[in-house]
Amino acid sequence: MANVHSEYSVSASIPSSTAGAPLYNIPLPSFLANVGGAVTWTYTTAAIILALLALEQSVYRYKKGHLPGDTWTIPIIGKFADSLKPTMEGYKKQWDSGALTALSVFNIFIVMASSNEYSRKILNSPNHAEPCLVQSAKTVLQADNWVFLTGKVHVEYRRGLNHLFTRKALGTYFTVMDNITRQYLSEWMANAKADPTKPMTMMMAVRDLNMETSLRVFCGNYIPDHAMKEINKKYWAITVALELVNFPLALPGTKVYRAVQARKVAMHWLTLAAHDSKKAMAEGKEPDCMLDEWVRLLADPAYKGRREFNDRDMAMVVFSFLFASQDAMSSGLIYGFQHLADHPDIFAKIRAEVDSVRHGQHEKPFTIEEYDQMPYLKAMVKESMRVVPPVTMVPYTTKKPFPISSDYTVPTGSMVIPSFYNSLHDPNVYPEPDKLIPERWLDPESPANANPQNYLVFGSGPHKCIGYDYAMMNIAIALALAVESMDFEHVVTPKSSLIQIIATLFPQDGLLVKFKPRASS
């Protein structure tokens, strides 16, 4: 028996297919293997994302340093939600939190300057910072636009363009501004006569006036009427695409894409206008617009700023002037109307000054010599744009580390934004800063006149608005002719005092006004 058992035990060996097989080689069902791989990738992906978010926060906090601002930024988007629909209340809160404050939008590190000292330092430091306007600006306006030039090249380029805004040139433009303004005022009065009870919404009406004025001043009749209407209709796309925050790529359906298409339309007609101006001036035509003045200037052997400008070059400059003037002047004029309607005492003083200079000759064309004799009108325009500046800030980009203060350096590639509002509402310079007081500009010894560095409506430094006098004059002419010929009433709504921020500032209700012919005195 023992032998039999022994023989059985020997023959009962473990099959070779299973002998010594390690447990980790035991095959798993395929679905369990897939789950294991997915879990691994999920954890890996999550770890990478968390690491990137931690890096984002670390970089933001490193760049921010000791500046006021959120301790942590919202991952990826930062302050995007606040920037999408900006409000004056939000901006004021930011400005009041410090002379320099930090924030981030889509990983763009931003330093905002609210004090006059730091704002002016940004505007006057071309070696450290250059205008970028907004992220999409170079896409919309084109990267080779002269407004993006810096340093010596920019200075020389600008020096040549300054001749387009001499007193002699402005005198030529004055007639154009007077003529077009009268046409629009007549149209507004006709509408008011047709329905005296219905107020007119001024926002787009003033934009139409300014667009035609600018195109005729810059290009005369080289732009046909139908082209002017096409440019005007499409140009709004450029305005809304240059808000501080927008999707920056020109993909079909985006604001930037529509702006690029609008720019192409405008540039087509402006290029043709430049070509036709050169041809007309060569045939002996007298200048009656900016292009004509420019062509004649370039042909003058004594002109020291000579350089070759092809048709596209000239069109690009005119396009930049149109961009700079259109909505800023519209904002200035809209608030000019609102301020006059809300301040009948100021309205009466301007009317008295206009009547005194023009002797009641309302139909006679307004002249630059008459404008020179209206200091109160000029003071009112200047004060109106101080109280509600058309533009509250102009973004710049740092080209290299920018030691803006003794204890903080703005990193390279950051957006640095000089803000103008606090400078224009400094109570030490402008007592009762929120009040409209034109008289503050009539006293040579007033704090306002003693501190010109605070008046940043048109910027400062090498990129200060080249058309300062033209803009002031254009707004003043429109207001003077309106006051001279019409009475108007502001229809106040709950949104009249609220500000809509697009690229420039407008009343949220668009400004509702009732016009009627001037009452007999």
Tab-separated table of N, CA and C in Angstrom, residues 246-390:
chain	number	residue	atom	x	y	z
A	246	ASN	N	-11.301	91.930	-25.370
A	246	ASN	CA	-12.020	91.290	-26.457
A	246	ASN	C	-11.261	90.035	-26.858
A	247	PHE	N	-11.957	89.095	-27.477
A	247	PHE	CA	-11.258	87.942	-28.034
A	247	PHE	C	-10.305	88.455	-29.112
A	248	PRO	N	-9.000	88.204	-28.971
A	248	PRO	CA	-8.020	88.916	-29.790
A	248	PRO	C	-7.827	88.416	-31.215
A	249	LEU	N	-8.341	87.226	-31.551
A	249	LEU	CA	-8.096	86.662	-32.878
A	249	LEU	C	-9.209	87.057	-33.846
A	250	ALA	N	-8.811	87.316	-35.099
A	250	ALA	CA	-9.773	87.761	-36.114
A	250	ALA	C	-10.447	86.573	-36.784
A	251	LEU	N	-11.168	85.780	-35.992
A	251	LEU	CA	-11.896	84.632	-36.534
A	251	LEU	C	-13.292	85.075	-36.962
A	252	PRO	N	-13.819	84.519	-38.058
A	252	PRO	CA	-15.151	84.911	-38.525
A	252	PRO	C	-16.178	84.894	-37.401
A	253	GLY	N	-16.960	85.966	-37.341
A	253	GLY	CA	-17.982	86.076	-36.311
A	253	GLY	C	-17.556	86.851	-35.094
A	254	THR	N	-16.256	87.075	-34.921
A	254	THR	CA	-15.775	87.819	-33.757
A	254	THR	C	-15.795	89.321	-34.031
A	255	LYS	N	-15.728	90.108	-32.954
A	255	LYS	CA	-15.693	91.562	-33.093
A	255	LYS	C	-14.444	92.011	-33.850
A	256	VAL	N	-13.332	91.350	-33.570
A	256	VAL	CA	-12.081	91.737	-34.221
A	256	VAL	C	-12.156	91.456	-35.724
A	257	TYR	N	-12.754	90.350	-36.098
A	257	TYR	CA	-12.908	90.029	-37.525
A	257	TYR	C	-13.732	91.102	-38.232
A	258	ARG	N	-14.851	91.478	-37.619
A	258	ARG	CA	-15.701	92.510	-38.234
A	258	ARG	C	-14.969	93.848	-38.319
A	259	ALA	N	-14.136	94.128	-37.308
A	259	ALA	CA	-13.364	95.374	-37.329
A	259	ALA	C	-12.342	95.370	-38.464
A	260	VAL	N	-11.703	94.243	-38.692
A	260	VAL	CA	-10.726	94.135	-39.780
A	260	VAL	C	-11.414	94.369	-41.124
A	261	GLN	N	-12.608	93.816	-41.296
A	261	GLN	CA	-13.340	94.021	-42.547
A	261	GLN	C	-13.721	95.492	-42.711
A	262	ALA	N	-14.094	96.143	-41.621
A	262	ALA	CA	-14.434	97.565	-41.672
A	262	ALA	C	-13.205	98.405	-42.024
A	263	ARG	N	-12.074	98.034	-41.442
A	263	ARG	CA	-10.836	98.752	-41.769
A	263	ARG	C	-10.491	98.617	-43.249
A	264	LYS	N	-10.685	97.455	-43.809
A	264	LYS	CA	-10.394	97.245	-45.230
A	264	LYS	C	-11.252	98.155	-46.104
A	265	VAL	N	-12.519	98.305	-45.735
A	265	VAL	CA	-13.412	99.191	-46.491
A	265	VAL	C	-12.920	100.635	-46.406
A	266	ALA	N	-12.623	101.090	-45.177
A	266	ALA	CA	-12.154	102.462	-44.996
A	266	ALA	C	-10.844	102.704	-45.740
A	267	MET	N	-9.911	101.774	-45.626
A	267	MET	CA	-8.614	101.948	-46.277
A	267	MET	C	-8.733	101.973	-47.795
A	268	HIS	N	-9.668	101.231	-48.342
A	268	HIS	CA	-9.882	101.253	-49.800
A	268	HIS	C	-10.221	102.674	-50.260
A	269	TRP	N	-11.168	103.294	-49.578
A	269	TRP	CA	-11.603	104.626	-49.999
A	269	TRP	C	-10.571	105.699	-49.654
A	270	LEU	N	-9.896	105.551	-48.523
A	270	LEU	CA	-8.877	106.542	-48.144
A	270	LEU	C	-7.684	106.487	-49.092
A	271	THR	N	-7.327	105.301	-49.548
A	271	THR	CA	-6.232	105.169	-50.508
A	271	THR	C	-6.588	105.833	-51.831
A	272	LEU	N	-7.813	105.635	-52.284
A	272	LEU	CA	-8.271	106.308	-53.506
A	272	LEU	C	-8.285	107.828	-53.328
A	273	ALA	N	-8.679	108.282	-52.155
A	273	ALA	CA	-8.707	109.720	-51.884
A	273	ALA	C	-7.307	110.315	-51.959
A	274	ALA	N	-6.326	109.621	-51.390
A	274	ALA	CA	-4.943	110.100	-51.449
A	274	ALA	C	-4.469	110.188	-52.894
A	275	HIS	N	-4.787	109.180	-53.675
A	275	HIS	CA	-4.403	109.176	-55.100
A	275	HIS	C	-5.039	110.356	-55.842
A	276	ASP	N	-6.330	110.576	-55.603
A	276	ASP	CA	-7.039	111.647	-56.310
A	276	ASP	C	-6.562	113.028	-55.868
A	277	SER	N	-6.197	113.156	-54.588
A	277	SER	CA	-5.670	114.436	-54.104
A	277	SER	C	-4.351	114.777	-54.790
A	278	LYS	N	-3.472	113.792	-54.891
A	278	LYS	CA	-2.190	114.026	-55.573
A	278	LYS	C	-2.425	114.470	-57.020
A	279	LYS	N	-3.364	113.822	-57.659
A	279	LYS	CA	-3.662	114.151	-59.058
A	279	LYS	C	-4.234	115.564	-59.165
A	280	ALA	N	-5.163	115.911	-58.286
A	280	ALA	CA	-5.795	117.233	-58.349
A	280	ALA	C	-4.801	118.347	-58.040
A	281	MET	N	-3.944	118.120	-57.055
A	281	MET	CA	-2.973	119.153	-56.692
A	281	MET	C	-1.948	119.339	-57.804
A	282	ALA	N	-1.601	118.266	-58.495
A	282	ALA	CA	-0.674	118.378	-59.627
A	282	ALA	C	-1.286	119.192	-60.757
A	283	GLU	N	-2.624	119.220	-60.809
A	283	GLU	CA	-3.312	119.994	-61.848
A	283	GLU	C	-3.590	121.425	-61.424
A	284	GLY	N	-3.120	121.806	-60.236
A	284	GLY	CA	-3.235	123.205	-59.807
A	284	GLY	C	-4.401	123.527	-58.902
A	285	LYS	N	-5.072	122.552	-58.347
A	285	LYS	CA	-6.214	122.797	-57.457
A	285	LYS	C	-5.759	123.449	-56.149
A	286	GLU	N	-6.579	124.343	-55.601
A	286	GLU	CA	-6.297	124.957	-54.306
A	286	GLU	C	-6.686	123.987	-53.188
A	287	PRO	N	-5.883	123.886	-52.149
A	287	PRO	CA	-6.192	122.945	-51.061
A	287	PRO	C	-7.488	123.295	-50.346
A	288	ASP	N	-8.313	122.307	-50.076
A	288	ASP	CA	-9.508	122.533	-49.270
A	288	ASP	C	-9.750	121.404	-48.278
A	289	CYS	N	-8.731	120.574	-48.042
A	289	CYS	CA	-8.837	119.503	-47.045
A	289	CYS	C	-7.425	119.133	-46.596
A	290	MET	N	-7.334	118.255	-45.618
A	290	MET	CA	-6.033	117.881	-45.064
A	290	MET	C	-5.140	117.186	-46.085
A	291	LEU	N	-5.695	116.277	-46.860
A	291	LEU	CA	-4.881	115.598	-47.869
A	291	LEU	C	-4.265	116.602	-48.835
A	292	ASP	N	-5.047	117.587	-49.262
A	292	ASP	CA	-4.512	118.607	-50.175
A	292	ASP	C	-3.377	119.388	-49.527
A	293	GLU	N	-3.582	119.772	-48.268
A	293	GLU	CA	-2.535	120.513	-47.551
A	293	GLU	C	-1.263	119.672	-47.450
A	294	TRP	N	-1.435	118.410	-47.225
A	294	TRP	CA	-0.295	117.507	-47.069
A	294	TRP	C	0.460	117.341	-48.388
A	295	VAL	N	-0.287	117.133	-49.467
A	295	VAL	CA	0.347	116.971	-50.782
A	295	VAL	C	1.119	118.232	-51.162
A	296	ARG	N	0.524	119.383	-50.905
A	296	ARG	CA	1.216	120.634	-51.210
A	296	ARG	C	2.462	120.794	-50.343
A	297	LEU	N	2.341	120.420	-49.094
A	297	LEU	CA	3.483	120.518	-48.180
A	297	LEU	C	4.636	119.635	-48.654
A	298	LEU	N	4.328	118.427	-49.073
A	298	LEU	CA	5.368	117.504	-49.521
A	298	LEU	C	6.055	117.990	-50.792
A	299	ALA	N	5.337	118.782	-51.573
A	299	ALA	CA	5.907	119.289	-52.823
A	299	ALA	C	6.746	120.546	-52.628
A	300	ASP	N	6.697	121.115	-51.431
A	300	ASP	CA	7.432	122.351	-51.154
A	300	ASP	C	8.919	122.031	-50.962
A	301	PRO	N	9.801	122.610	-51.787
A	301	PRO	CA	11.243	122.319	-51.664
A	301	PRO	C	11.818	122.702	-50.301
A	302	ALA	N	11.151	123.647	-49.613
A	302	ALA	CA	11.663	124.103	-48.315
A	302	ALA	C	11.229	123.204	-47.165
A	303	TYR	N	10.369	122.235	-47.443
A	303	TYR	CA	9.854	121.363	-46.388
A	303	TYR	C	10.951	120.410	-45.916
A	304	LYS	N	11.306	120.504	-44.627
A	304	LYS	CA	12.422	119.727	-44.094
A	304	LYS	C	12.025	118.301	-43.703
A	305	GLY	N	10.738	118.054	-43.590
A	305	GLY	CA	10.319	116.718	-43.174
A	305	GLY	C	10.012	115.814	-44.346
A	306	ARG	N	10.567	116.122	-45.510
A	306	ARG	CA	10.244	115.382	-46.716
A	306	ARG	C	10.605	113.899	-46.591
A	307	ARG	N	9.708	113.094	-47.057
A	307	ARG	CA	9.937	111.675	-47.236
A	307	ARG	C	8.873	111.195	-48.207
A	308	GLU	N	9.061	110.041	-48.745
A	308	GLU	CA	8.105	109.526	-49.718
A	308	GLU	C	6.893	108.911	-48.994
A	309	PHE	N	5.725	109.334	-49.388
A	309	PHE	CA	4.487	108.749	-48.887
A	309	PHE	C	3.692	108.237	-50.074
A	310	ASN	N	3.545	106.927	-50.171
A	310	ASN	CA	2.688	106.419	-51.236
A	310	ASN	C	1.226	106.557	-50.803
A	311	ASP	N	0.320	106.179	-51.675
A	311	ASP	CA	-1.105	106.359	-51.379
A	311	ASP	C	-1.520	105.611	-50.117
A	312	ARG	N	-1.008	104.387	-49.945
A	312	ARG	CA	-1.365	103.626	-48.748
A	312	ARG	C	-0.816	104.280	-47.484
A	313	ASP	N	0.414	104.802	-47.545
A	313	ASP	CA	0.997	105.483	-46.383
A	313	ASP	C	0.100	106.628	-45.930
A	314	MET	N	-0.341	107.422	-46.890
A	314	MET	CA	-1.179	108.574	-46.552
A	314	MET	C	-2.532	108.109	-46.029
A	315	ALA	N	-3.079	107.070	-46.643
A	315	ALA	CA	-4.361	106.541	-46.173
A	315	ALA	C	-4.244	106.018	-44.751
A	316	MET	N	-3.112	105.380	-44.426
A	316	MET	CA	-2.906	104.843	-43.086
A	316	MET	C	-2.875	105.960	-42.044
A	317	VAL	N	-2.239	107.067	-42.365
A	317	VAL	CA	-2.189	108.187	-41.435
A	317	VAL	C	-3.583	108.772	-41.235
A	318	VAL	N	-4.307	108.971	-42.333
A	318	VAL	CA	-5.662	109.510	-42.227
A	318	VAL	C	-6.551	108.555	-41.431
A	319	PHE	N	-6.380	107.261	-41.647
A	319	PHE	CA	-7.156	106.276	-40.890
A	319	PHE	C	-6.854	106.384	-39.398
A	320	SER	N	-5.584	106.600	-39.051
A	320	SER	CA	-5.231	106.746	-37.634
A	320	SER	C	-5.843	108.016	-37.048
A	321	PHE	N	-5.893	109.089	-37.834
A	321	PHE	CA	-6.544	110.315	-37.370
A	321	PHE	C	-8.035	110.068	-37.150
A	322	LEU	N	-8.633	109.321	-38.064
A	322	LEU	CA	-10.058	109.015	-37.950
A	322	LEU	C	-10.315	108.202	-36.687
A	323	PHE	N	-9.449	107.225	-36.438
A	323	PHE	CA	-9.570	106.397	-35.231
A	323	PHE	C	-9.438	107.254	-33.973
A	324	ALA	N	-8.460	108.166	-33.977
A	324	ALA	CA	-8.195	108.975	-32.787
A	324	ALA	C	-9.294	109.999	-32.529
A	325	SER	N	-9.914	110.489	-33.602
A	325	SER	CA	-10.849	111.598	-33.450
A	325	SER	C	-12.303	111.169	-33.324
A	326	GLN	N	-12.689	110.102	-33.994
A	326	GLN	CA	-14.104	109.825	-34.170
A	326	GLN	C	-14.870	109.698	-32.853
A	327	ASP	N	-14.555	108.697	-32.072
A	327	ASP	CA	-15.365	108.463	-30.880
A	327	ASP	C	-14.978	109.360	-29.712
A	328	ALA	N	-13.735	109.790	-29.662
A	328	ALA	CA	-13.339	110.729	-28.604
A	328	ALA	C	-14.061	112.061	-28.779
A	329	MET	N	-14.090	112.571	-30.009
A	329	MET	CA	-14.801	113.828	-30.257
A	329	MET	C	-16.301	113.649	-30.077
A	330	SER	N	-16.821	112.488	-30.457
A	330	SER	CA	-18.255	112.235	-30.261
A	330	SER	C	-18.602	112.273	-28.782
A	331	SER	N	-17.793	111.632	-27.962
A	331	SER	CA	-18.007	111.649	-26.522
A	331	SER	C	-17.935	113.078	-25.982
A	332	GLY	N	-16.907	113.814	-26.407
A	332	GLY	CA	-16.759	115.187	-25.937
A	332	GLY	C	-17.938	116.059	-26.319
A	333	LEU	N	-18.446	115.903	-27.535
A	333	LEU	CA	-19.559	116.734	-27.991
A	333	LEU	C	-20.869	116.327	-27.324
A	334	ILE	N	-21.087	115.019	-27.149
A	334	ILE	CA	-22.311	114.565	-26.490
A	334	ILE	C	-22.390	115.114	-25.069
A	335	TYR	N	-21.278	115.010	-24.332
A	335	TYR	CA	-21.307	115.548	-22.969
A	335	TYR	C	-21.322	117.070	-22.970
A	336	GLY	N	-20.806	117.699	-24.032
A	336	GLY	CA	-20.931	119.148	-24.150
A	336	GLY	C	-22.391	119.560	-24.229
A	337	PHE	N	-23.163	118.863	-25.066
A	337	PHE	CA	-24.600	119.134	-25.154
A	337	PHE	C	-25.285	118.877	-23.816
A	338	GLN	N	-24.949	117.759	-23.179
A	338	GLN	CA	-25.597	117.427	-21.911
A	338	GLN	C	-25.272	118.456	-20.835
A	339	HIS	N	-24.022	118.855	-20.750
A	339	HIS	CA	-23.635	119.822	-19.731
A	339	HIS	C	-24.298	121.178	-19.955
A	340	LEU	N	-24.387	121.608	-21.215
A	340	LEU	CA	-25.045	122.891	-21.491
A	340	LEU	C	-26.531	122.833	-21.159
A	341	ALA	N	-27.178	121.735	-21.519
A	341	ALA	CA	-28.606	121.604	-21.233
A	341	ALA	C	-28.866	121.558	-19.729
A	342	ASP	N	-27.926	120.976	-18.976
A	342	ASP	CA	-28.103	120.848	-17.528
A	342	ASP	C	-27.657	122.087	-16.760
A	343	HIS	N	-27.011	123.041	-17.448
A	343	HIS	CA	-26.507	124.256	-16.788
A	343	HIS	C	-26.949	125.482	-17.587
A	344	PRO	N	-28.200	125.893	-17.406
A	344	PRO	CA	-28.713	127.031	-18.185
A	344	PRO	C	-27.930	128.323	-17.987
A	345	ASP	N	-27.296	128.486	-16.833
A	345	ASP	CA	-26.499	129.688	-16.608
A	345	ASP	C	-25.275	129.708	-17.524
A	346	ILE	N	-24.629	128.568	-17.688
A	346	ILE	CA	-23.474	128.468	-18.587
A	346	ILE	C	-23.929	128.609	-20.031
A	347	PHE	N	-25.057	127.995	-20.356
A	347	PHE	CA	-25.639	128.126	-21.695
A	347	PHE	C	-25.844	129.606	-22.032
A	348	ALA	N	-26.420	130.351	-21.085
A	348	ALA	CA	-26.705	131.778	-21.319
A	348	ALA	C	-25.421	132.575	-21.524
A	349	LYS	N	-24.374	132.256	-20.782
A	349	LYS	CA	-23.106	132.979	-20.928
A	349	LYS	C	-22.475	132.724	-22.300
A	350	ILE	N	-22.557	131.486	-22.762
A	350	ILE	CA	-21.998	131.180	-24.080
A	350	ILE	C	-22.796	131.871	-25.170
A	351	ARG	N	-24.113	131.856	-25.039
A	351	ARG	CA	-24.935	132.536	-26.041
A	351	ARG	C	-24.612	134.022	-26.082
A	352	ALA	N	-24.455	134.628	-24.928
A	352	ALA	CA	-24.130	136.056	-24.886
A	352	ALA	C	-22.775	136.325	-25.540
A	353	GLU	N	-21.806	135.457	-25.300
A	353	GLU	CA	-20.476	135.638	-25.892
A	353	GLU	C	-20.535	135.469	-27.409
A	354	VAL	N	-21.238	134.460	-27.871
A	354	VAL	CA	-21.355	134.224	-29.315
A	354	VAL	C	-22.052	135.396	-29.981
A	355	ASP	N	-23.143	135.881	-29.371
A	355	ASP	CA	-23.868	137.019	-29.956
A	355	ASP	C	-22.999	138.266	-29.990
A	356	SER	N	-22.204	138.451	-28.944
A	356	SER	CA	-21.344	139.629	-28.877
A	356	SER	C	-20.303	139.621	-29.984
A	357	VAL	N	-19.757	138.472	-30.274
A	357	VAL	CA	-18.713	138.368	-31.296
A	357	VAL	C	-19.296	138.363	-32.699
A	358	ARG	N	-20.426	137.688	-32.884
A	358	ARG	CA	-20.991	137.512	-34.227
A	358	ARG	C	-22.096	138.519	-34.555
A	359	HIS	N	-22.471	139.331	-33.563
A	359	HIS	CA	-23.419	140.433	-33.780
A	359	HIS	C	-24.735	139.947	-34.390
A	360	GLY	N	-25.151	138.763	-33.985
A	360	GLY	CA	-26.434	138.263	-34.444
A	360	GLY	C	-26.476	137.805	-35.884
A	361	GLN	N	-25.345	137.741	-36.544
A	361	GLN	CA	-25.311	137.312	-37.953
A	361	GLN	C	-25.198	135.785	-38.003
A	362	HIS	N	-26.318	135.128	-37.695
A	362	HIS	CA	-26.305	133.684	-37.536
A	362	HIS	C	-25.999	132.928	-38.824
A	363	GLU	N	-26.352	133.511	-39.948
A	363	GLU	CA	-26.165	132.807	-41.216
A	363	GLU	C	-24.741	132.942	-41.750
A	364	LYS	N	-24.001	133.872	-41.203
A	364	LYS	CA	-22.627	134.091	-41.674
A	364	LYS	C	-21.732	132.937	-41.227
A	365	PRO	N	-20.859	132.444	-42.112
A	365	PRO	CA	-19.960	131.353	-41.718
A	365	PRO	C	-19.103	131.731	-40.511
A	366	PHE	N	-18.960	130.803	-39.606
A	366	PHE	CA	-18.119	130.955	-38.417
A	366	PHE	C	-16.659	130.988	-38.874
A	367	THR	N	-15.860	131.872	-38.292
A	367	THR	CA	-14.452	131.963	-38.686
A	367	THR	C	-13.539	131.665	-37.507
A	368	ILE	N	-12.313	131.332	-37.828
A	368	ILE	CA	-11.340	131.036	-36.777
A	368	ILE	C	-11.006	132.285	-35.971
A	369	GLU	N	-11.101	133.443	-36.608
A	369	GLU	CA	-10.863	134.706	-35.898
A	369	GLU	C	-11.946	134.951	-34.853
A	370	GLU	N	-13.195	134.607	-35.175
A	370	GLU	CA	-14.274	134.742	-34.196
A	370	GLU	C	-14.075	133.748	-33.046
A	371	TYR	N	-13.667	132.559	-33.378
A	371	TYR	CA	-13.392	131.540	-32.359
A	371	TYR	C	-12.343	132.042	-31.371
A	372	ASP	N	-11.348	132.745	-31.869
A	372	ASP	CA	-10.287	133.275	-31.011
A	372	ASP	C	-10.827	134.260	-29.978
A	373	GLN	N	-11.970	134.868	-30.268
A	373	GLN	CA	-12.544	135.887	-29.388
A	373	GLN	C	-13.567	135.310	-28.416
A	374	MET	N	-13.593	134.005	-28.251
A	374	MET	CA	-14.588	133.358	-27.392
A	374	MET	C	-13.923	132.542	-26.285
A	375	PRO	N	-13.304	133.210	-25.326
A	375	PRO	CA	-12.603	132.471	-24.264
A	375	PRO	C	-13.529	131.643	-23.380
A	376	TYR	N	-14.753	132.126	-23.160
A	376	TYR	CA	-15.654	131.357	-22.287
A	376	TYR	C	-16.091	130.066	-22.962
A	377	LEU	N	-16.343	130.129	-24.254
A	377	LEU	CA	-16.686	128.919	-25.011
A	377	LEU	C	-15.556	127.903	-24.912
A	378	LYS	N	-14.319	128.343	-25.130
A	378	LYS	CA	-13.169	127.438	-25.045
A	378	LYS	C	-13.039	126.850	-23.641
A	379	ALA	N	-13.256	127.700	-22.621
A	379	ALA	CA	-13.147	127.233	-21.238
A	379	ALA	C	-14.213	126.191	-20.930
A	380	MET	N	-15.409	126.393	-21.482
A	380	MET	CA	-16.479	125.443	-21.227
A	380	MET	C	-16.146	124.083	-21.854
A	381	VAL	N	-15.639	124.086	-23.085
A	381	VAL	CA	-15.283	122.829	-23.752
A	381	VAL	C	-14.186	122.123	-22.964
A	382	LYS	N	-13.199	122.872	-22.538
A	382	LYS	CA	-12.086	122.288	-21.782
A	382	LYS	C	-12.573	121.702	-20.467
A	383	GLU	N	-13.477	122.421	-19.807
A	383	GLU	CA	-13.986	121.971	-18.517
A	383	GLU	C	-14.906	120.761	-18.672
A	384	SER	N	-15.725	120.766	-19.704
A	384	SER	CA	-16.637	119.648	-19.941
A	384	SER	C	-15.852	118.347	-20.119
A	385	MET	N	-14.738	118.414	-20.856
A	385	MET	CA	-13.937	117.205	-21.076
A	385	MET	C	-13.088	116.850	-19.865
A	386	ARG	N	-12.918	117.787	-18.951
A	386	ARG	CA	-12.259	117.437	-17.695
A	386	ARG	C	-13.216	116.664	-16.792
A	387	VAL	N	-14.456	117.148	-16.697
A	387	VAL	CA	-15.437	116.507	-15.819
A	387	VAL	C	-15.724	115.081	-16.287
A	388	VAL	N	-15.948	114.912	-17.583
A	388	VAL	CA	-16.145	113.569	-18.146
A	388	VAL	C	-15.160	113.407	-19.306
A	389	PRO	N	-13.956	112.941	-19.028
A	389	PRO	CA	-12.962	112.782	-20.099
A	389	PRO	C	-13.404	111.706	-21.084
A	390	PRO	N	-13.305	111.974	-22.381
A	390	PRO	CA	-13.700	110.956	-23.368
A	390	PRO	C	-12.958	109.637	-23.180
